[in-house]
């Protein structure tokens, strides 16, 4: 038994060292620490809250999508958050994309189809930067995984704008947000509350909108999270039983030696 | 004639011409192993299995991956999103890299504690160190492939190290890059190497095992087996024991894969590589941090590079630097303490590597770098000379059979 203890302890110790190092490596930024929130997709059994994800899509389409792309997500993927084929078609059809060349060699514009990726609000990065005063609004497909703090960070950023009282030295044209590295961001406060009228009647406070769009963006970055955790619990349960049986077998095989 | 004996005769016919069955039988079934191996001896098999896991998941990834600066990042995301269970394969491969290092580091420290590098296992020890170096090259080239910000900047920082070489440094770096910056040619050759190195690893692992099986495993007592009473066949005793170890490893690895797949990664690697934006802190994966700390512990680039490579070179000399005739630290009262200092030293170096090289982190990095070399170059020769080892048992079987469980199960706590 003591030997099992050693082995497992060793593994845990190594994992723990890895943990510690990884966190210290990343916890360095000149920005306020975003407060931890509760998310439905946290933890071993967590999953995306369907209704919140759909509300978040609405916020994204009506607000964020005017400035940000979502290149890695296609309209057809929205089936995974509960829209049927016709609804997906209708959502896609609100946007138009350039396609071609056609038989005459001309480019043409058509309605977006479910197989298209979310249509970018800009023709290219140069136009995006020009329209936003030189600051490129980043694609949001992976934002949830691309920032320390993930969902907590995005939520804090969205509700965290403060009046610059002058002592933060925020340059002209930028906005003070203590959660943004450096404190001065080129993104104007995108949400104020009542920016959308929720289809399901939920009251659109700034907190509600920010939470919902964060859930949507977490889904966009990690669309397999639900499947991953469901499969994970099964696989681990199986492995724990199997490993216990292997341990029993080992004891039995070794018994005659002692 | 029954079917059975036909099969048997076919096997015999084949084995007579190519003794594959005999070989497997010798090295995995009958192979006599000391009877007192603890769970610390499981990590060797585990490392081999993780290598296979990396090769299998890697080959599947390679079927969908595109090594081009404009497409690499997106192709990895397509694997994550559009390939069936692509997310599982990719997360297994990324976390499998960490598992590989965790297992191998434990395996190496096991060797340090029990003196497994000493006569007649010096070449075995060398093969192990070569495996470590190949692994590091492989993990580095692999980390570049997803072409995120950390991929790009790690590649830039590490390849730039060669510019510290006097006179020809810059030319070497240009040659490595295949251009004047890390770009498409560099990505292509990294991919090529990342596909090649694992198979070199397999070859060196084979040599490692060959050397191992020439004299057999060391053991927690560090004394040689004196006869059959000291040994047991590998199968079923160690096969079942290693399988149990594998179960535990898979639980830990898959817990990461399924529930915290990005925990050991860096968020910046989900930002596509951008040569115009330098990340605030460029940090390598956790398993490189101690070496990164050594590299940055001195203000001079060339010296840093020399120290870093030196930290990998010095252990090659350990079989001669260690002057003690006794293998196992169990019987070496002073070395036993010093061993744990080295463990702590490694962890401190790792922490320093994760911090910007300034203030307390830099001071600590310098002290622990100095201590690392002091350990091998000064303490190991010295302790062997002044230390008075405790009396060794006369045979492996003696303490196992007479002394009950104490010696066999908890060698690190000493025997009473
Ligand atoms: C010695 C075993 C190996 C180790 C330690 C290793 C390590 C790594 C690491 C650390 C990454 C970056 C993972 C990430 O952050 O995304 C990676 C990526 C990759 N590896 Fe390996 N690897 C090994 C073997 C292989 C083999 C044998 C192949 C192919 C034949 C392969 C193919 C790939 C591919 C295509 C990628 C890019 C996809 C991705 O980034 O997920 N690897 N490897």
Coordinates of N, CA and C in Angstrom, one line a residue, chain B residues 50 75 144 172 195 261 268 274 289 293 355 363 396:
Chain B
X50 N 3.8 6.2 -23.2 CA 3.4 7.6 -23.6 C 4.0 8.0 -25.0
X75 N -5.8 25.3 -39.4 CA -5.9 23.9 -39.6 C -6.0 23.2 -38.3
X144 N 5.9 24.6 -31.9 CA 5.9 25.7 -33.0 C 4.7 25.4 -34.0
X172 N 24.5 30.9 -38.8 CA 23.8 29.7 -38.4 C 22.3 29.9 -38.2
X195 N 8.2 15.3 -37.2 CA 7.8 14.0 -37.6 C 8.9 12.9 -37.5
X261 N -8.1 20.9 -20.3 CA -7.2 20.6 -21.4 C -6.2 21.7 -21.7
X268 N -1.9 32.8 -24.8 CA -1.4 33.5 -26.0 C -1.3 32.6 -27.2
X274 N 1.9 36.5 -34.8 CA 2.0 37.9 -35.3 C 3.4 38.4 -35.1
X289 N 11.0 25.2 -18.2 CA 11.2 26.3 -17.3 C 12.5 26.3 -16.6
X293 N 15.3 29.2 -17.0 CA 15.9 30.0 -15.9 C 17.4 30.0 -15.9
X355 N 9.1 33.4 -14.2 CA 9.0 34.8 -13.9 C 9.9 35.6 -14.8
X363 N 17.7 36.6 -8.6 CA 18.7 36.2 -7.6 C 18.6 34.7 -7.3
X396 N 19.3 -9.5 -2.1 CA 18.0 -8.9 -2.2 C 17.0 -9.7 -1.5

